mmCIF file of C-alpha atoms and ligand atoms in Angstrom:
data_model
loop_
_atom_site.group_PDB
_atom_site.id
_atom_site.type_symbol
_atom_site.label_atom_id
_atom_site.label_comp_id
_atom_site.label_asym_id
_atom_site.label_seq_id
_atom_site.Cartn_x
_atom_site.Cartn_y
_atom_site.Cartn_z
ATOM 1 C CA UNK X 86 0.104 0.086 -0.091
ATOM 2 C CA UNK X 87 1.479 3.417 -0.982
ATOM 3 C CA UNK X 88 2.309 5.584 2.309
ATOM 4 C CA UNK X 89 4.557 8.263 0.857
ATOM 5 C CA UNK X 90 2.858 11.398 -0.953
ATOM 6 C CA UNK X 91 4.460 13.955 -3.363
ATOM 7 C CA UNK X 92 2.601 17.373 -2.465
ATOM 8 C CA UNK X 93 3.363 20.081 -5.239
ATOM 9 C CA UNK X 94 2.270 23.270 -3.205
ATOM 10 C CA UNK X 95 1.787 26.282 -4.463
ATOM 11 C CA UNK X 96 1.798 29.426 -2.134
ATOM 12 C CA UNK X 97 0.091 32.278 -4.360
ATOM 13 C CA UNK X 98 -0.778 35.345 -3.747
ATOM 14 C CA UNK X 99 -2.391 37.854 -1.406
ATOM 15 C CA UNK X 100 -3.257 35.860 1.672
ATOM 16 C CA UNK X 101 -2.289 33.159 -0.194
ATOM 17 C CA UNK X 102 1.045 31.973 2.556
ATOM 18 C CA UNK X 103 -1.023 32.620 5.209
ATOM 19 C CA UNK X 104 -3.808 30.619 5.074
ATOM 20 C CA UNK X 105 -1.205 27.560 3.542
ATOM 21 C CA UNK X 106 1.838 27.149 6.173
ATOM 22 C CA UNK X 107 -0.953 26.448 8.698
ATOM 23 C CA UNK X 108 -2.430 23.776 6.609
ATOM 24 C CA UNK X 109 0.958 22.259 6.079
ATOM 25 C CA UNK X 110 1.260 22.082 9.763
ATOM 26 C CA UNK X 111 -2.535 20.337 10.276
ATOM 27 C CA UNK X 112 -1.532 17.868 7.363
ATOM 28 C CA UNK X 113 1.711 17.294 8.778
ATOM 29 C CA UNK X 114 0.536 16.667 12.013
ATOM 30 C CA UNK X 115 -1.763 13.843 10.796
ATOM 31 C CA UNK X 116 0.047 12.240 8.934
ATOM 32 C CA UNK X 117 2.485 11.449 12.034
ATOM 33 C CA UNK X 118 0.281 10.372 13.646
ATOM 34 C CA UNK X 119 -1.582 8.042 11.006
ATOM 35 C CA UNK X 120 1.732 6.198 9.806
ATOM 36 C CA UNK X 121 2.004 8.125 6.241
ATOM 37 C CA UNK X 122 4.764 10.504 4.531
ATOM 38 C CA UNK X 123 3.343 13.855 2.879
ATOM 39 C CA UNK X 124 6.588 15.474 1.222
ATOM 40 C CA UNK X 125 5.475 19.030 0.349
ATOM 41 C CA UNK X 126 7.128 20.914 -2.261
ATOM 42 C CA UNK X 127 6.723 24.493 -3.015
ATOM 43 C CA UNK X 128 7.093 25.946 -6.325
ATOM 44 C CA UNK X 129 6.839 29.602 -7.958
ATOM 45 C CA UNK X 130 3.896 30.780 -9.820
ATOM 46 C CA UNK X 131 1.119 33.833 -10.094
ATOM 47 C CA UNK X 132 1.365 37.273 -10.111
ATOM 48 C CA UNK X 133 3.998 38.441 -7.458
ATOM 49 C CA UNK X 134 5.664 35.765 -9.379
ATOM 50 C CA UNK X 135 5.002 36.988 -12.478
ATOM 51 C CA UNK X 136 5.816 40.914 -12.152
ATOM 52 C CA UNK X 137 9.391 39.642 -10.802
ATOM 53 C CA UNK X 138 9.664 37.502 -13.208
ATOM 54 C CA UNK X 139 7.459 37.665 -16.251
ATOM 55 C CA UNK X 140 6.453 34.071 -15.781
ATOM 56 C CA UNK X 141 2.987 33.381 -14.127
ATOM 57 C CA UNK X 142 3.354 29.795 -14.833
ATOM 58 C CA UNK X 143 6.890 28.554 -15.066
ATOM 59 C CA UNK X 144 7.212 25.319 -16.820
ATOM 60 C CA UNK X 145 9.516 23.703 -13.845
ATOM 61 C CA UNK X 146 6.472 24.543 -11.643
ATOM 62 C CA UNK X 147 4.409 23.366 -13.752
ATOM 63 C CA UNK X 148 6.519 19.243 -14.214
ATOM 64 C CA UNK X 149 6.435 18.947 -10.313
ATOM 65 C CA UNK X 150 2.952 19.547 -10.942
ATOM 66 C CA UNK X 151 2.838 17.419 -13.040
ATOM 67 C CA UNK X 152 4.376 14.745 -10.959
ATOM 68 C CA UNK X 153 3.308 14.613 -7.934
ATOM 69 C CA UNK X 154 0.362 12.838 -6.791
ATOM 70 C CA UNK X 155 -1.567 15.710 -5.786
ATOM 71 C CA UNK X 156 -1.484 19.488 -5.695
ATOM 72 C CA UNK X 157 -2.718 22.230 -2.712
ATOM 73 C CA UNK X 158 -3.072 25.440 -4.047
ATOM 74 C CA UNK X 159 -3.835 28.785 -1.684
ATOM 75 C CA UNK X 160 -4.966 31.575 -4.330
ATOM 76 C CA UNK X 161 -3.696 33.489 -6.967
ATOM 77 C CA UNK X 162 -3.756 36.723 -8.968
ATOM 78 C CA UNK X 163 -3.793 40.743 -7.942
ATOM 79 C CA UNK X 164 -5.889 43.155 -8.896
ATOM 80 C CA UNK X 165 -2.991 45.351 -9.315
ATOM 81 C CA UNK X 166 -0.926 43.138 -11.307
ATOM 82 C CA UNK X 167 -1.627 41.963 -15.112
ATOM 83 C CA UNK X 168 -1.355 40.328 -18.412
ATOM 84 C CA UNK X 169 -0.307 42.890 -21.525
ATOM 85 C CA UNK X 170 -3.954 42.445 -22.787
ATOM 86 C CA UNK X 171 -5.471 43.634 -19.138
ATOM 87 C CA UNK X 172 -6.566 40.234 -18.156
ATOM 88 C CA UNK X 173 -5.475 39.287 -14.405
ATOM 89 C CA UNK X 174 -2.809 36.246 -13.993
ATOM 90 C CA UNK X 175 -5.141 33.067 -12.962
ATOM 91 C CA UNK X 176 -2.655 30.007 -13.862
ATOM 92 C CA UNK X 177 -4.993 27.994 -11.522
ATOM 93 C CA UNK X 178 -6.938 28.261 -15.100
ATOM 94 C CA UNK X 179 -3.785 26.742 -16.853
ATOM 95 C CA UNK X 180 -3.617 23.816 -14.774
ATOM 96 C CA UNK X 181 -7.137 22.990 -15.003
ATOM 97 C CA UNK X 182 -6.428 22.801 -18.695
ATOM 98 C CA UNK X 183 -2.665 21.421 -18.835
ATOM 99 C CA UNK X 184 -4.363 18.351 -16.279
ATOM 100 C CA UNK X 185 -7.966 18.051 -17.863
ATOM 101 C CA UNK X 186 -9.222 18.883 -14.627
ATOM 102 C CA UNK X 187 -13.179 18.201 -15.870
ATOM 103 C CA UNK X 188 -14.914 18.044 -12.708
ATOM 104 C CA UNK X 189 -14.963 21.000 -10.132
ATOM 105 C CA UNK X 190 -15.805 19.737 -6.965
ATOM 106 C CA UNK X 191 -17.759 21.939 -4.761
ATOM 107 C CA UNK X 192 -19.224 20.722 -1.622
ATOM 108 C CA UNK X 193 -21.632 22.665 0.534
ATOM 109 C CA UNK X 194 -22.238 22.005 4.579
ATOM 110 C CA UNK X 195 -24.365 23.308 6.536
ATOM 111 C CA UNK X 196 -24.107 21.827 9.805
ATOM 112 C CA UNK X 197 -25.822 22.955 13.032
ATOM 113 C CA UNK X 198 -23.516 26.029 14.603
ATOM 114 C CA UNK X 199 -23.000 27.070 11.285
ATOM 115 C CA UNK X 200 -23.723 30.740 10.122
ATOM 116 C CA UNK X 201 -25.286 30.829 7.078
ATOM 117 C CA UNK X 202 -28.502 33.442 5.602
ATOM 118 C CA UNK X 203 -30.816 30.209 5.916
ATOM 119 C CA UNK X 204 -33.720 29.711 8.084
ATOM 120 C CA UNK X 205 -32.513 26.023 8.764
ATOM 121 C CA UNK X 206 -35.661 23.669 9.746
ATOM 122 C CA UNK X 207 -35.383 22.137 12.928
ATOM 123 C CA UNK X 208 -33.404 19.136 12.622
ATOM 124 C CA UNK X 209 -32.179 19.750 8.925
ATOM 125 C CA UNK X 210 -28.424 19.549 7.302
ATOM 126 C CA UNK X 211 -27.452 20.730 4.395
ATOM 127 C CA UNK X 212 -24.825 18.406 2.877
ATOM 128 C CA UNK X 213 -24.532 18.710 -1.112
ATOM 129 C CA UNK X 214 -21.907 18.659 -3.847
ATOM 130 C CA UNK X 215 -21.932 20.465 -6.834
ATOM 131 C CA UNK X 216 -19.645 19.368 -10.127
ATOM 132 C CA UNK X 217 -18.969 21.861 -12.123
ATOM 133 C CA UNK X 218 -17.647 20.929 -15.091
ATOM 134 C CA UNK X 219 -14.120 23.139 -15.566
ATOM 135 C CA UNK X 220 -12.339 22.731 -18.962
ATOM 136 C CA UNK X 221 -14.941 23.591 -21.897
ATOM 137 C CA UNK X 222 -18.974 24.832 -21.666
ATOM 138 C CA UNK X 223 -19.014 28.407 -22.129
ATOM 139 C CA UNK X 224 -15.015 28.917 -20.527
ATOM 140 C CA UNK X 225 -14.599 27.392 -23.881
ATOM 141 C CA UNK X 226 -13.080 30.890 -25.673
ATOM 142 C CA UNK X 227 -12.187 32.529 -22.882
ATOM 143 C CA UNK X 228 -9.549 35.290 -24.392
ATOM 144 C CA UNK X 229 -10.496 35.073 -27.747
ATOM 145 C CA UNK X 230 -14.653 35.548 -28.365
ATOM 146 C CA UNK X 231 -14.841 37.546 -31.068
ATOM 147 C CA UNK X 232 -15.838 41.383 -30.864
ATOM 148 C CA UNK X 233 -16.890 43.912 -33.172
ATOM 149 C CA UNK X 234 -18.648 47.113 -32.891
ATOM 150 C CA UNK X 235 -21.667 45.823 -32.607
ATOM 151 C CA UNK X 236 -21.505 42.282 -31.388
ATOM 152 C CA UNK X 237 -19.572 39.678 -29.656
ATOM 153 C CA UNK X 238 -19.729 36.025 -29.687
ATOM 154 C CA UNK X 239 -18.775 33.526 -27.564
ATOM 155 C CA UNK X 240 -19.475 29.998 -28.273
ATOM 156 C CA UNK X 241 -20.312 26.876 -25.209
ATOM 157 C CA UNK X 242 -18.557 23.470 -26.263
ATOM 158 C CA UNK X 243 -19.839 20.547 -24.459
ATOM 159 C CA UNK X 244 -17.531 16.971 -26.027
ATOM 160 C CA UNK X 245 -19.128 13.913 -25.468
ATOM 161 C CA UNK X 246 -15.200 13.036 -24.150
ATOM 162 C CA UNK X 247 -15.358 15.253 -21.411
ATOM 163 C CA UNK X 248 -19.297 15.161 -20.884
ATOM 164 C CA UNK X 249 -19.055 10.902 -20.389
ATOM 165 C CA UNK X 250 -15.637 11.706 -18.247
ATOM 166 C CA UNK X 251 -18.327 13.676 -15.531
ATOM 167 C CA UNK X 252 -21.335 11.922 -15.572
ATOM 168 C CA UNK X 253 -19.365 8.600 -14.890
ATOM 169 C CA UNK X 254 -17.172 10.613 -11.836
ATOM 170 C CA UNK X 255 -20.812 11.896 -10.644
ATOM 171 C CA UNK X 256 -21.686 8.724 -10.511
ATOM 172 C CA UNK X 257 -18.605 7.557 -8.918
ATOM 173 C CA UNK X 258 -18.805 10.380 -6.345
ATOM 174 C CA UNK X 259 -22.864 9.701 -5.624
ATOM 175 C CA UNK X 260 -21.880 5.791 -5.245
ATOM 176 C CA UNK X 261 -18.908 6.738 -2.803
ATOM 177 C CA UNK X 262 -21.141 9.156 -0.860
ATOM 178 C CA UNK X 263 -24.665 6.688 -0.128
ATOM 179 C CA UNK X 264 -21.332 4.183 1.050
ATOM 180 C CA UNK X 265 -20.547 6.901 3.427
ATOM 181 C CA UNK X 266 -24.099 6.971 4.626
ATOM 182 C CA UNK X 267 -23.634 11.324 3.464
ATOM 183 C CA UNK X 268 -26.317 10.615 0.690
ATOM 184 C CA UNK X 269 -29.255 8.975 -0.971
ATOM 185 C CA UNK X 270 -26.967 8.310 -3.870
ATOM 186 C CA UNK X 271 -29.094 11.239 -5.573
ATOM 187 C CA UNK X 272 -27.202 12.633 -9.086
ATOM 188 C CA UNK X 273 -29.061 15.970 -10.445
ATOM 189 C CA UNK X 274 -28.527 17.024 -13.967
ATOM 190 C CA UNK X 275 -28.313 20.729 -14.034
ATOM 191 C CA UNK X 276 -28.912 21.984 -17.430
ATOM 192 C CA UNK X 277 -30.995 24.608 -19.817
ATOM 193 C CA UNK X 278 -32.828 21.482 -22.263
ATOM 194 C CA UNK X 279 -35.752 22.952 -22.276
ATOM 195 C CA UNK X 280 -34.321 25.888 -24.595
ATOM 196 C CA UNK X 281 -30.787 24.807 -25.878
ATOM 197 C CA UNK X 282 -29.616 21.733 -28.210
ATOM 198 C CA UNK X 283 -26.354 21.412 -26.787
ATOM 199 C CA UNK X 284 -27.738 21.139 -23.226
ATOM 200 C CA UNK X 285 -30.417 18.286 -24.468
ATOM 201 C CA UNK X 286 -27.428 16.958 -25.991
ATOM 202 C CA UNK X 287 -25.097 16.841 -22.547
ATOM 203 C CA UNK X 288 -28.346 15.351 -21.259
ATOM 204 C CA UNK X 289 -28.659 12.793 -23.594
ATOM 205 C CA UNK X 290 -24.801 12.006 -22.628
ATOM 206 C CA UNK X 291 -27.043 11.808 -18.481
ATOM 207 C CA UNK X 292 -29.472 9.712 -19.151
ATOM 208 C CA UNK X 293 -26.974 7.285 -20.307
ATOM 209 C CA UNK X 294 -24.774 7.278 -17.679
ATOM 210 C CA UNK X 295 -27.628 6.992 -15.544
ATOM 211 C CA UNK X 296 -28.017 3.607 -16.942
ATOM 212 C CA UNK X 297 -25.178 1.864 -15.714
ATOM 213 C CA UNK X 298 -26.463 2.714 -12.544
ATOM 214 C CA UNK X 299 -29.556 1.449 -11.212
ATOM 215 C CA UNK X 300 -28.991 1.136 -7.738
ATOM 216 C CA UNK X 301 -28.707 5.157 -7.449
ATOM 217 C CA UNK X 302 -31.008 7.786 -8.442
ATOM 218 C CA UNK X 303 -30.837 10.107 -11.423
ATOM 219 C CA UNK X 304 -32.728 13.241 -11.887
ATOM 220 C CA UNK X 305 -32.244 16.290 -14.121
ATOM 221 C CA UNK X 306 -33.045 19.703 -13.116
ATOM 222 C CA UNK X 307 -33.121 23.508 -15.559
ATOM 223 C CA UNK X 308 -30.514 25.965 -13.644
ATOM 224 C CA UNK X 309 -33.096 28.639 -13.285
ATOM 225 C CA UNK X 310 -35.072 26.723 -11.057
ATOM 226 C CA UNK X 311 -31.747 25.017 -9.096
ATOM 227 C CA UNK X 312 -31.307 28.798 -7.911
ATOM 228 C CA UNK X 313 -34.103 28.979 -5.968
ATOM 229 C CA UNK X 314 -34.067 25.767 -5.150
ATOM 230 C CA UNK X 315 -30.483 26.358 -2.950
ATOM 231 C CA UNK X 316 -32.390 28.626 -1.055
ATOM 232 C CA UNK X 317 -35.300 26.907 -0.879
ATOM 233 C CA UNK X 318 -35.187 23.630 0.189
ATOM 234 C CA UNK X 319 -30.912 22.850 -0.345
ATOM 235 C CA UNK X 320 -30.777 19.994 1.689
ATOM 236 C CA UNK X 321 -32.786 17.577 -0.835
ATOM 237 C CA UNK X 322 -30.229 17.878 -3.189
ATOM 238 C CA UNK X 323 -26.968 15.489 -3.084
ATOM 239 C CA UNK X 324 -25.124 15.141 -5.957
ATOM 240 C CA UNK X 325 -25.332 18.262 -8.802
ATOM 241 C CA UNK X 326 -23.761 18.190 -12.189
ATOM 242 C CA UNK X 327 -23.569 20.922 -14.162
ATOM 243 C CA UNK X 328 -21.324 23.378 -17.121
ATOM 244 C CA UNK X 329 -19.048 25.201 -16.466
ATOM 245 C CA UNK X 330 -20.835 29.232 -16.173
ATOM 246 C CA UNK X 331 -23.759 27.268 -14.558
ATOM 247 C CA UNK X 332 -21.144 26.184 -11.808
ATOM 248 C CA UNK X 333 -19.850 28.787 -11.748
ATOM 249 C CA UNK X 334 -22.584 30.917 -10.183
ATOM 250 C CA UNK X 335 -23.738 28.289 -8.144
ATOM 251 C CA UNK X 336 -20.616 27.655 -6.476
ATOM 252 C CA UNK X 337 -20.550 31.052 -5.403
ATOM 253 C CA UNK X 338 -24.621 30.845 -4.385
ATOM 254 C CA UNK X 339 -23.310 27.543 -2.001
ATOM 255 C CA UNK X 340 -20.276 29.704 -0.691
ATOM 256 C CA UNK X 341 -22.621 32.309 0.092
ATOM 257 C CA UNK X 342 -25.638 29.648 2.094
ATOM 258 C CA UNK X 343 -22.246 28.560 4.033
ATOM 259 C CA UNK X 344 -21.754 31.986 5.485
ATOM 260 C CA UNK X 345 -19.102 33.096 3.122
ATOM 261 C CA UNK X 346 -15.981 31.783 0.908
ATOM 262 C CA UNK X 347 -13.804 31.836 3.736
ATOM 263 C CA UNK X 348 -15.154 27.861 4.578
ATOM 264 C CA UNK X 349 -16.061 27.417 1.609
ATOM 265 C CA UNK X 350 -13.210 24.196 -0.029
ATOM 266 C CA UNK X 351 -13.039 23.030 -3.826
ATOM 267 C CA UNK X 352 -10.990 20.685 -5.702
ATOM 268 C CA UNK X 353 -10.284 20.036 -9.726
ATOM 269 C CA UNK X 354 -9.878 16.619 -10.150
ATOM 270 C CA UNK X 355 -9.314 14.544 -13.245
ATOM 271 C CA UNK X 356 -8.348 11.583 -15.013
ATOM 272 C CA UNK X 357 -4.433 11.193 -13.332
ATOM 273 C CA UNK X 358 -4.695 14.520 -11.121
ATOM 274 C CA UNK X 359 -6.132 16.975 -8.827
ATOM 275 C CA UNK X 360 -5.544 20.550 -7.419
ATOM 276 C CA UNK X 361 -7.417 21.892 -3.829
ATOM 277 C CA UNK X 362 -8.028 25.109 -3.098
ATOM 278 C CA UNK X 363 -10.074 26.912 -0.943
ATOM 279 C CA UNK X 364 -13.194 28.569 -3.439
ATOM 280 C CA UNK X 365 -12.227 32.336 -2.886
ATOM 281 C CA UNK X 366 -9.516 34.131 -4.362
ATOM 282 C CA UNK X 367 -6.244 35.577 -3.101
ATOM 283 C CA UNK X 368 -7.956 38.867 -1.076
ATOM 284 C CA UNK X 369 -5.282 41.614 -1.102
ATOM 285 C CA UNK X 370 -7.954 44.288 1.643
ATOM 286 C CA UNK X 371 -6.751 41.664 4.140
ATOM 287 C CA UNK X 372 -3.624 40.474 3.355
ATOM 288 C CA UNK X 373 -0.476 40.217 5.115
ATOM 289 C CA UNK X 374 -2.428 41.472 8.821
ATOM 290 C CA UNK X 375 -2.665 37.611 9.673
ATOM 291 C CA UNK X 376 -6.546 37.430 9.595
ATOM 292 C CA UNK X 377 -7.736 35.342 6.879
ATOM 293 C CA UNK X 378 -9.681 32.834 7.231
ATOM 294 C CA UNK X 379 -7.821 29.102 6.982
ATOM 295 C CA UNK X 380 -10.601 27.195 6.805
ATOM 296 C CA UNK X 381 -11.590 27.194 3.330
ATOM 297 C CA UNK X 382 -7.755 26.337 2.842
ATOM 298 C CA UNK X 383 -7.317 23.434 5.913
ATOM 299 C CA UNK X 384 -11.154 22.097 4.175
ATOM 300 C CA UNK X 385 -9.646 21.664 0.486
ATOM 301 C CA UNK X 386 -6.585 19.882 2.244
ATOM 302 C CA UNK X 387 -9.002 17.402 3.690
ATOM 303 C CA UNK X 388 -10.072 16.702 0.319
ATOM 304 C CA UNK X 389 -6.315 16.301 -0.536
ATOM 305 C CA UNK X 390 -6.352 13.064 1.716
ATOM 306 C CA UNK X 391 -10.142 11.739 1.486
ATOM 307 C CA UNK X 392 -8.741 11.799 -2.630
ATOM 308 C CA UNK X 393 -5.275 10.317 -1.857
ATOM 309 C CA UNK X 394 -6.724 7.654 0.385
ATOM 310 C CA UNK X 395 -9.632 6.535 -2.264
ATOM 311 C CA UNK X 396 -7.188 6.511 -4.721
ATOM 312 C CA UNK X 397 -4.540 4.831 -3.369
ATOM 313 C CA UNK X 398 -6.780 2.251 -1.426
ATOM 314 C CA UNK X 399 -5.129 4.060 1.891
ATOM 315 C CA UNK X 400 -8.447 3.711 4.438
ATOM 316 C CA UNK X 401 -5.519 5.374 7.398
ATOM 317 C CA UNK X 402 -5.679 8.804 4.729
ATOM 318 C CA UNK X 403 -9.928 9.275 4.116
ATOM 319 C CA UNK X 404 -10.225 8.790 7.634
ATOM 320 C CA UNK X 405 -8.247 12.099 8.261
ATOM 321 C CA UNK X 406 -10.045 13.629 5.748
ATOM 322 C CA UNK X 407 -13.372 13.121 7.940
ATOM 323 C CA UNK X 408 -11.529 13.259 11.036
ATOM 324 C CA UNK X 409 -9.896 17.600 9.367
ATOM 325 C CA UNK X 410 -13.465 17.967 8.239
ATOM 326 C CA UNK X 411 -14.826 16.935 11.487
ATOM 327 C CA UNK X 412 -12.437 18.872 13.512
ATOM 328 C CA UNK X 413 -12.931 22.532 11.494
ATOM 329 C CA UNK X 414 -16.626 21.390 11.697
ATOM 330 C CA UNK X 415 -16.075 21.706 16.017
ATOM 331 C CA UNK X 416 -14.343 24.548 15.941
ATOM 332 C CA UNK X 417 -16.965 27.201 14.063
ATOM 333 C CA UNK X 418 -20.037 24.936 15.589
ATOM 334 C CA UNK X 419 -18.493 25.709 19.258
ATOM 335 C CA UNK X 420 -18.172 29.459 17.621
ATOM 336 C CA UNK X 421 -15.422 31.094 20.075
ATOM 337 C CA UNK X 422 -12.497 30.987 18.337
ATOM 338 C CA UNK X 423 -13.104 32.803 15.187
ATOM 339 C CA UNK X 424 -12.098 34.716 12.301
ATOM 340 C CA UNK X 425 -13.400 38.371 11.546
ATOM 341 C CA UNK X 426 -15.228 37.201 8.377
ATOM 342 C CA UNK X 427 -17.193 34.452 10.607
ATOM 343 C CA UNK X 428 -18.118 37.469 13.242
ATOM 344 C CA UNK X 429 -15.160 36.276 15.547
ATOM 345 C CA UNK X 430 -11.405 38.246 16.297
ATOM 346 C CA UNK X 431 -9.377 35.009 16.049
ATOM 347 C CA UNK X 432 -6.651 35.667 13.964
ATOM 348 C CA UNK X 433 -5.306 33.364 11.356
ATOM 349 C CA UNK X 434 -2.898 31.721 13.454
ATOM 350 C CA UNK X 435 -5.084 31.028 16.503
ATOM 351 C CA UNK X 436 -7.804 29.721 14.068
ATOM 352 C CA UNK X 437 -6.040 26.871 12.988
ATOM 353 C CA UNK X 438 -3.889 26.131 16.396
ATOM 354 C CA UNK X 439 -7.804 25.623 17.291
ATOM 355 C CA UNK X 440 -8.102 22.931 15.153
ATOM 356 C CA UNK X 441 -5.455 21.202 15.986
ATOM 357 C CA UNK X 442 -6.771 21.015 19.293
ATOM 358 C CA UNK X 443 -9.369 19.959 18.442
ATOM 359 C CA UNK X 444 -8.009 16.948 16.507
ATOM 360 C CA UNK X 445 -5.661 16.325 19.599
ATOM 361 C CA UNK X 446 -9.165 15.975 22.039
ATOM 362 C CA UNK X 447 -11.656 14.657 20.041
HETATM 363 P P1 ATP N 102 -10.906 35.992 -7.204
HETATM 364 O O1 ATP N 102 -11.608 36.308 -8.693
HETATM 365 O O2 ATP N 102 -9.413 36.089 -7.310
HETATM 366 O O3 ATP N 102 -11.366 35.167 -6.598
HETATM 367 P P2 ATP N 102 -12.528 37.834 -5.681
HETATM 368 O O4 ATP N 102 -12.538 38.894 -6.335
HETATM 369 O O5 ATP N 102 -13.560 36.855 -5.818
HETATM 370 O O6 ATP N 102 -10.774 36.979 -6.789
HETATM 371 P P3 ATP N 102 -11.911 36.802 -2.877
HETATM 372 O O7 ATP N 102 -10.414 37.512 -3.317
HETATM 373 O O8 ATP N 102 -12.226 36.322 -2.410
HETATM 374 O O9 ATP N 102 -12.070 37.884 -4.568
HETATM 375 O O10 ATP N 102 -12.111 38.207 -2.104
HETATM 376 C C1 ATP N 102 -13.384 38.220 -1.842
HETATM 377 C C2 ATP N 102 -13.447 39.235 -0.180
HETATM 378 O O11 ATP N 102 -13.566 38.010 -0.134
HETATM 379 C C3 ATP N 102 -12.547 40.004 0.069
HETATM 380 O O12 ATP N 102 -13.368 41.218 0.765
HETATM 381 C C4 ATP N 102 -11.643 39.026 0.938
HETATM 382 O O13 ATP N 102 -11.181 39.939 2.060
HETATM 383 C C5 ATP N 102 -12.623 37.944 1.438
HETATM 384 N N1 ATP N 102 -12.310 37.548 1.851
HETATM 385 C C6 ATP N 102 -11.997 35.825 0.658
HETATM 386 N N2 ATP N 102 -11.599 35.192 1.024
HETATM 387 C C7 ATP N 102 -11.312 35.249 2.769
HETATM 388 C C8 ATP N 102 -10.555 34.424 4.282
HETATM 389 N N3 ATP N 102 -10.414 33.079 3.520
HETATM 390 N N4 ATP N 102 -10.641 35.259 4.742
HETATM 391 C C9 ATP N 102 -11.345 35.760 5.586
HETATM 392 N N5 ATP N 102 -12.030 37.106 4.275
HETATM 393 C C10 ATP N 102 -11.871 36.517 2.684
#
């Protein structure tokens, strides 16, 4: 059984290094007692690196990422540093494309004690996963759409190759969750198949995959209705799968339901590689003050342990991923050591220390 894992680390820009350092400490702490080893290799990339060197994602960093077992990334990009065409530096999007990370996994959890703008009915919990296709869809012509004086065009691309991989992944995740007692095995395809032929094609491929899983439940929903149900009855969802732009928008709505970006983790997963990073950006408005919420980054680390453990048949890593997620949830639910975005006054380090204390005493 594999017990040694090489992890490429992108410390990133803004609050990136501030939330990454305590996350690596926590992961190292877990691995010590878990009997496996995580070798972290930090590599340069991002806006600050581009400002210094003219390179946003050096080939050597890309090579290291490609060779490693998993990639941890905090946040990259700064509003003040831009390419010549005026767009922001975003190596995280380059990584998704280069490594074909088609499944953007965005868990949404609201548990007792968590801050949420929703009125949660007694006894209800929210625990669903939104899967955003992350390599094509309406992002296909990103950066090269046609704009003339009177018209602008961007092209939406849905391919059989990526869609089939995406739906296989979605039903696989629903099965895993069902096996863990975290869902009823319900997969909802979110589209606009009533209006666009491309989405009828998307849905057809979803239905073909669904037919292979008689023990799971397949459902369909239009994206506009899904936005409504995110607010009115999010506890009914389990796994949702959708196109890139729809997923981009719905995942921020999901982060809002969880009380903000500081607690929203994510993973971008392909067949051979995966990047784990918080949903938020580099938050330059609070960078350098040691007050950023590290929880989204720590929860992304927990997702990495889970993914590595399942992939390499290493149950200790899966168990530690769950332990870490539960420790973060316990700290948030206790409510006395929270960073400013959650209404507290703790520093990044104090919040991370609370997670270690919880791990050691749970
Ligand atoms: P990007 O476009 O790179 O995703 P963004 O424009 O969405 O970035 P963020 O950098 O995510 O912006 O920040 C949005 C707001 O959320 C800012 O006010 C920022 O301070 C806050 N924020 C983001 N992440 C955190 C965090 N980990 N802790 C506390 N506040 C955060």
